[in-house]
PDB file of C-alpha atoms and ligand atoms in Angstrom:
ATOM      1  CA  MET A   1      -0.255  -0.047  -0.169  1.00 79.00           C
ATOM      2  CA  ASP A   2       0.914   3.441  -0.514  1.00 87.00           C
ATOM      3  CA  GLN A   3       2.834   4.524   2.194  1.00 92.00           C
ATOM      4  CA  ARG A   4       0.584   8.223   2.300  1.00 93.00           C
ATOM      5  CA  VAL A   5      -2.354   6.315   2.157  1.00 95.00           C
ATOM      6  CA  LYS A   6      -1.145   4.298   5.513  1.00 94.00           C
ATOM      7  CA  ASP A   7       0.643   7.015   7.270  1.00 95.00           C
ATOM      8  CA  ARG A   8      -2.828   9.477   6.396  1.00 95.00           C
ATOM      9  CA  LEU A   9      -4.747   6.786   7.655  1.00 95.00           C
ATOM     10  CA  GLU A  10      -2.824   6.212  11.063  1.00 94.00           C
ATOM     11  CA  ALA A  11      -3.025   9.924  11.881  1.00 95.00           C
ATOM     12  CA  HIS A  12      -6.901  10.084  11.243  1.00 94.00           C
ATOM     13  CA  LEU A  13      -7.415   6.947  13.188  1.00 94.00           C
ATOM     14  CA  VAL A  14      -5.174   7.989  15.935  1.00 95.00           C
ATOM     15  CA  SER A  15      -7.272  11.208  16.487  1.00 94.00           C
ATOM     16  CA  SER A  16     -10.079   9.721  16.091  1.00 92.00           C
ATOM     17  CA  GLY A  17      -9.597   7.030  18.966  1.00 94.00           C
ATOM     18  CA  LEU A  18     -10.239   4.174  16.581  1.00 92.00           C
ATOM     19  CA  ARG A  19      -7.930   1.341  16.493  1.00 90.00           C
ATOM     20  CA  ARG A  20      -6.701  -0.645  13.822  1.00 89.00           C
ATOM     21  CA  THR A  21      -8.232  -3.195  12.414  1.00 93.00           C
ATOM     22  CA  LYS A  22      -7.766  -6.564   9.848  1.00 95.00           C
ATOM     23  CA  GLN A  23     -10.929  -5.887   8.161  1.00 96.00           C
ATOM     24  CA  ARG A  24     -10.470  -2.527   7.800  1.00 95.00           C
ATOM     25  CA  ASP A  25      -6.650  -3.198   6.520  1.00 95.00           C
ATOM     26  CA  VAL A  26      -8.289  -5.126   3.750  1.00 96.00           C
ATOM     27  CA  ILE A  27     -10.289  -2.969   2.766  1.00 97.00           C
ATOM     28  CA  VAL A  28      -8.232  -0.605   2.720  1.00 97.00           C
ATOM     29  CA  GLU A  29      -5.677  -2.320   0.536  1.00 95.00           C
ATOM     30  CA  ALA A  30      -8.495  -3.556  -2.078  1.00 96.00           C
ATOM     31  CA  ALA A  31      -9.591   0.142  -2.384  1.00 97.00           C
ATOM     32  CA  PHE A  32      -6.314   1.155  -3.533  1.00 96.00           C
ATOM     33  CA  ALA A  33      -4.994  -1.660  -5.382  1.00 94.00           C
ATOM     34  CA  THR A  34      -5.492  -0.769  -8.805  1.00 92.00           C
ATOM     35  CA  ASP A  35      -6.549   2.914 -10.169  1.00 94.00           C
ATOM     36  CA  ASP A  36     -10.010   1.973 -10.995  1.00 93.00           C
ATOM     37  CA  HIS A  37     -12.950   3.776 -10.064  1.00 96.00           C
ATOM     38  CA  PHE A  38     -15.526   1.668  -7.864  1.00 96.00           C
ATOM     39  CA  ASN A  39     -18.940   1.710  -5.955  1.00 96.00           C
ATOM     40  CA  ALA A  40     -19.572   0.432  -2.701  1.00 97.00           C
ATOM     41  CA  ASP A  41     -20.795  -3.271  -4.154  1.00 96.00           C
ATOM     42  CA  GLU A  42     -17.886  -3.317  -6.294  1.00 96.00           C
ATOM     43  CA  LEU A  43     -15.061  -3.144  -3.291  1.00 97.00           C
ATOM     44  CA  LEU A  44     -17.617  -5.424  -1.190  1.00 97.00           C
ATOM     45  CA  GLU A  45     -17.103  -8.118  -3.902  1.00 96.00           C
ATOM     46  CA  LYS A  46     -13.467  -7.654  -3.952  1.00 96.00           C
ATOM     47  CA  THR A  47     -12.882  -7.427  -0.467  1.00 97.00           C
ATOM     48  CA  ARG A  48     -14.714 -10.971   0.349  1.00 95.00           C
ATOM     49  CA  LYS A  49     -12.603 -12.889  -1.739  1.00 94.00           C
ATOM     50  CA  LEU A  50     -10.003 -12.075   1.065  1.00 94.00           C
ATOM     51  CA  ASP A  51     -12.156 -11.877   4.055  1.00 96.00           C
ATOM     52  CA  ARG A  52     -15.612 -13.530   3.953  1.00 96.00           C
ATOM     53  CA  THR A  53     -16.898 -12.027   7.074  1.00 96.00           C
ATOM     54  CA  ILE A  54     -16.322  -8.462   5.848  1.00 97.00           C
ATOM     55  CA  SER A  55     -20.126  -6.694   6.215  1.00 97.00           C
ATOM     56  CA  ARG A  56     -21.694  -4.214   3.959  1.00 97.00           C
ATOM     57  CA  ALA A  57     -22.085  -2.047   6.774  1.00 97.00           C
ATOM     58  CA  THR A  58     -18.089  -2.065   7.353  1.00 97.00           C
ATOM     59  CA  ILE A  59     -17.739  -1.270   3.723  1.00 98.00           C
ATOM     60  CA  TYR A  60     -19.520   1.492   3.983  1.00 97.00           C
ATOM     61  CA  ARG A  61     -17.981   2.540   7.433  1.00 96.00           C
ATOM     62  CA  THR A  62     -14.823   2.441   5.860  1.00 97.00           C
ATOM     63  CA  LEU A  63     -15.869   4.462   2.516  1.00 97.00           C
ATOM     64  CA  GLN A  64     -16.438   7.211   4.785  1.00 97.00           C
ATOM     65  CA  LEU A  65     -13.653   6.997   6.949  1.00 96.00           C
ATOM     66  CA  LEU A  66     -11.453   7.145   3.704  1.00 97.00           C
ATOM     67  CA  VAL A  67     -13.478  10.213   2.241  1.00 96.00           C
ATOM     68  CA  ASP A  68     -13.482  11.999   5.707  1.00 94.00           C
ATOM     69  CA  CYS A  69      -9.229  12.288   5.638  1.00 93.00           C
ATOM     70  CA  ASP A  70      -9.744  12.810   2.089  1.00 93.00           C
ATOM     71  CA  LEU A  71      -7.877   9.963   0.833  1.00 96.00           C
ATOM     72  CA  LEU A  72     -10.943   8.984  -1.695  1.00 96.00           C
ATOM     73  CA  ARG A  73     -13.347  11.110  -3.109  1.00 95.00           C
ATOM     74  CA  GLU A  74     -17.151  10.695  -4.165  1.00 95.00           C
ATOM     75  CA  VAL A  75     -17.256  11.120  -7.738  1.00 93.00           C
ATOM     76  CA  ASP A  76     -20.275  11.277  -9.726  1.00 89.00           C
ATOM     77  CA  LEU A  77     -19.689   9.219 -13.291  1.00 89.00           C
ATOM     78  CA  GLY A  78     -23.455   9.801 -13.898  1.00 84.00           C
ATOM     79  CA  ARG A  79     -24.649   6.331 -13.209  1.00 86.00           C
ATOM     80  CA  ASP A  80     -27.214   5.402 -10.449  1.00 86.00           C
ATOM     81  CA  GLN A  81     -24.295   5.094  -7.742  1.00 90.00           C
ATOM     82  CA  THR A  82     -21.721   6.886  -6.175  1.00 94.00           C
ATOM     83  CA  PHE A  83     -18.523   5.807  -7.218  1.00 96.00           C
ATOM     84  CA  TYR A  84     -15.076   6.462  -5.027  1.00 97.00           C
ATOM     85  CA  ASP A  85     -12.019   7.575  -6.858  1.00 97.00           C
ATOM     86  CA  PRO A  86      -8.273   6.315  -5.337  1.00 97.00           C
ATOM     87  CA  ASN A  87      -6.977   8.636  -7.991  1.00 96.00           C
ATOM     88  CA  PHE A  88      -6.819  12.321  -6.344  1.00 93.00           C
ATOM     89  CA  LEU A  89      -3.538  11.714  -4.386  1.00 92.00           C
ATOM     90  CA  ASP A  90      -1.621  11.301  -7.992  1.00 92.00           C
ATOM     91  CA  LYS A  91      -3.702  13.633  -9.958  1.00 93.00           C
ATOM     92  CA  PRO A  92      -5.806  16.380  -7.554  1.00 89.00           C
ATOM     93  CA  GLN A  93      -6.863  18.254 -10.796  1.00 88.00           C
ATOM     94  CA  HIS A  94      -8.083  15.016 -12.749  1.00 93.00           C
ATOM     95  CA  ASN A  95     -11.100  15.127 -14.560  1.00 94.00           C
ATOM     96  CA  HIS A  96     -13.127  12.043 -16.438  1.00 95.00           C
ATOM     97  CA  LEU A  97     -14.346  11.753 -19.683  1.00 94.00           C
ATOM     98  CA  ILE A  98     -17.305   8.703 -19.583  1.00 92.00           C
ATOM     99  CA  CYS A  99     -18.277   7.277 -23.077  1.00 89.00           C
ATOM    100  CA  GLN A 100     -21.974   6.634 -23.185  1.00 85.00           C
ATOM    101  CA  ASP A 101     -21.999   3.763 -24.782  1.00 84.00           C
ATOM    102  CA  CYS A 102     -18.858   1.531 -23.017  1.00 83.00           C
ATOM    103  CA  ASP A 103     -18.928   3.371 -18.934  1.00 84.00           C
ATOM    104  CA  ARG A 104     -15.248   3.736 -20.259  1.00 88.00           C
ATOM    105  CA  VAL A 105     -13.685   6.059 -17.992  1.00 92.00           C
ATOM    106  CA  VAL A 106     -10.522   8.239 -18.836  1.00 93.00           C
ATOM    107  CA  GLU A 107      -8.985  10.907 -16.522  1.00 96.00           C
ATOM    108  CA  PHE A 108      -7.428  13.596 -17.639  1.00 95.00           C
ATOM    109  CA  GLU A 109      -5.846  16.506 -16.609  1.00 94.00           C
ATOM    110  CA  ASP A 110      -5.327  19.611 -18.111  1.00 93.00           C
ATOM    111  CA  ASP A 111      -3.355  22.968 -17.069  1.00 92.00           C
ATOM    112  CA  HIS A 112      -6.112  25.256 -19.196  1.00 93.00           C
ATOM    113  CA  ALA A 113      -9.082  23.700 -17.873  1.00 89.00           C
ATOM    114  CA  ALA A 114      -7.594  23.903 -13.967  1.00 87.00           C
ATOM    115  CA  LEU A 115      -7.239  27.668 -14.743  1.00 90.00           C
ATOM    116  CA  LEU A 116      -9.923  28.406 -16.052  1.00 91.00           C
ATOM    117  CA  HIS A 117     -11.966  26.555 -13.257  1.00 89.00           C
ATOM    118  CA  ASP A 118      -9.964  29.048 -10.723  1.00 90.00           C
ATOM    119  CA  CYS A 119     -10.928  32.238 -12.799  1.00 93.00           C
ATOM    120  CA  ILE A 120     -14.335  31.623 -12.907  1.00 93.00           C
ATOM    121  CA  THR A 121     -14.649  30.718  -9.131  1.00 93.00           C
ATOM    122  CA  ARG A 122     -12.795  33.607  -8.160  1.00 93.00           C
ATOM    123  CA  ARG A 123     -14.731  36.241 -10.330  1.00 95.00           C
ATOM    124  CA  LEU A 124     -17.815  34.682  -8.627  1.00 96.00           C
ATOM    125  CA  GLY A 125     -16.300  35.932  -4.974  1.00 95.00           C
ATOM    126  CA  PHE A 126     -15.456  32.206  -4.351  1.00 93.00           C
ATOM    127  CA  GLN A 127     -12.016  30.585  -3.265  1.00 89.00           C
ATOM    128  CA  PRO A 128     -11.674  27.119  -5.519  1.00 82.00           C
ATOM    129  CA  LEU A 129     -11.383  23.797  -3.131  1.00 82.00           C
ATOM    130  CA  MET A 130     -11.874  21.282  -5.417  1.00 78.00           C
ATOM    131  CA  LYS A 131     -12.109  21.427  -9.102  1.00 80.00           C
ATOM    132  CA  SER A 132     -13.578  18.337 -11.132  1.00 83.00           C
ATOM    133  CA  MET A 133     -15.101  18.277 -14.570  1.00 89.00           C
ATOM    134  CA  ARG A 134     -16.871  15.359 -16.181  1.00 92.00           C
ATOM    135  CA  ILE A 135     -17.067  15.302 -20.053  1.00 92.00           C
ATOM    136  CA  GLN A 136     -20.117  12.929 -21.189  1.00 91.00           C
ATOM    137  CA  ALA A 137     -19.195  11.623 -24.945  1.00 89.00           C
ATOM    138  CA  LYS A 138     -18.683   9.030 -27.198  1.00 87.00           C
ATOM    139  CA  CYS A 139     -15.424   7.369 -27.411  1.00 85.00           C
ATOM    140  CA  ASP A 140     -13.514   7.453 -30.644  1.00 85.00           C
ATOM    141  CA  GLU A 141     -14.238   4.015 -31.615  1.00 83.00           C
ATOM    142  CA  PHE A 142     -18.157   4.300 -31.304  1.00 80.00           C
ATOM    143  CA  ALA A 143     -18.156   7.549 -33.253  1.00 81.00           C
ATOM    144  CA  ARG A 144     -16.435   5.805 -35.821  1.00 87.00           C
ATOM    145  CA  THR A 145     -17.447   2.120 -36.184  1.00 85.00           C
ATOM    146  CA  GLY A 146     -20.386   2.410 -34.519  1.00 81.00           C
ATOM    147  CA  GLN A 147     -19.203  -0.608 -31.702  1.00 78.00           C
ATOM    148  CA  CYS A 148     -17.128  -0.396 -29.231  1.00 80.00           C
ATOM    149  CA  LYS A 149     -14.840  -3.275 -27.667  1.00 80.00           C
ATOM    150  CA  PHE A 150     -15.347  -1.947 -24.136  1.00 80.00           C
ATOM    151  CA  LYS A 151     -18.413  -2.137 -24.453  1.00 80.00           C
ATOM    152  CA  GLN A 152     -19.126  -5.818 -26.058  1.00 80.00           C
ATOM    153  CA  GLN A 153     -16.578  -6.361 -23.433  1.00 82.00           C
ATOM    154  CA  ARG A 154     -18.366  -5.231 -20.492  1.00 78.00           C
ATOM    155  CA  GLU A 155     -21.796  -6.937 -22.011  1.00 80.00           C
ATOM    156  CA  ALA A 156     -19.417  -9.975 -21.687  1.00 83.00           C
ATOM    157  CA  ALA A 157     -18.517  -9.838 -18.218  1.00 78.00           C
ATOM    158  CA  LEU A 158     -22.108  -8.978 -17.445  1.00 76.00           C
ATOM    159  CA  ALA A 159     -23.288 -11.989 -18.466  1.00 79.00           C
ATOM    160  CA  ASN A 160     -21.143 -14.405 -16.903  1.00 69.00           C
TER     161      ASN A 160
HETATM  162 ZN1   ZN B 201     -10.898   9.590 -11.534  1.00 56.88          ZN
HETATM  163 ZN1   ZN B 202     -17.059   3.408 -25.502  1.00 56.88          ZN
END
């Protein structure tokens, strides 16, 4: 696990008077194992492979804890459920491009976009805190061919 994740979580637990638990460690490890965005159900499924006794309530509590110490951010990917994003530590200003056909999420950073967000926010008399943009689009493959291999992959995965 990333040392920054460990350190920040440890500090938060100490200041909140919470103890470390093995289940929480498993959940945190799974949440930061890849740079995928995930929802609570996906994380539950992933962690249950490692520890079958982990409950949904523990997942939600741990997610809230990670959001509280700003290790995870809740992101709106235009779907029904809340998604969690583990990548703001490495890319604090990143944005999301989302394909409407295959749900593929591409992260991007752009200095111009960051500057623009800053300018707009300050012009309106606010202090920018967290800036993230969501662009809903059709991926190139879909626009060109009317089909998208990511969509086919996703459908195949859902069918299994
Ligand atoms: Zn992201
Ligand atoms: Zn697509």
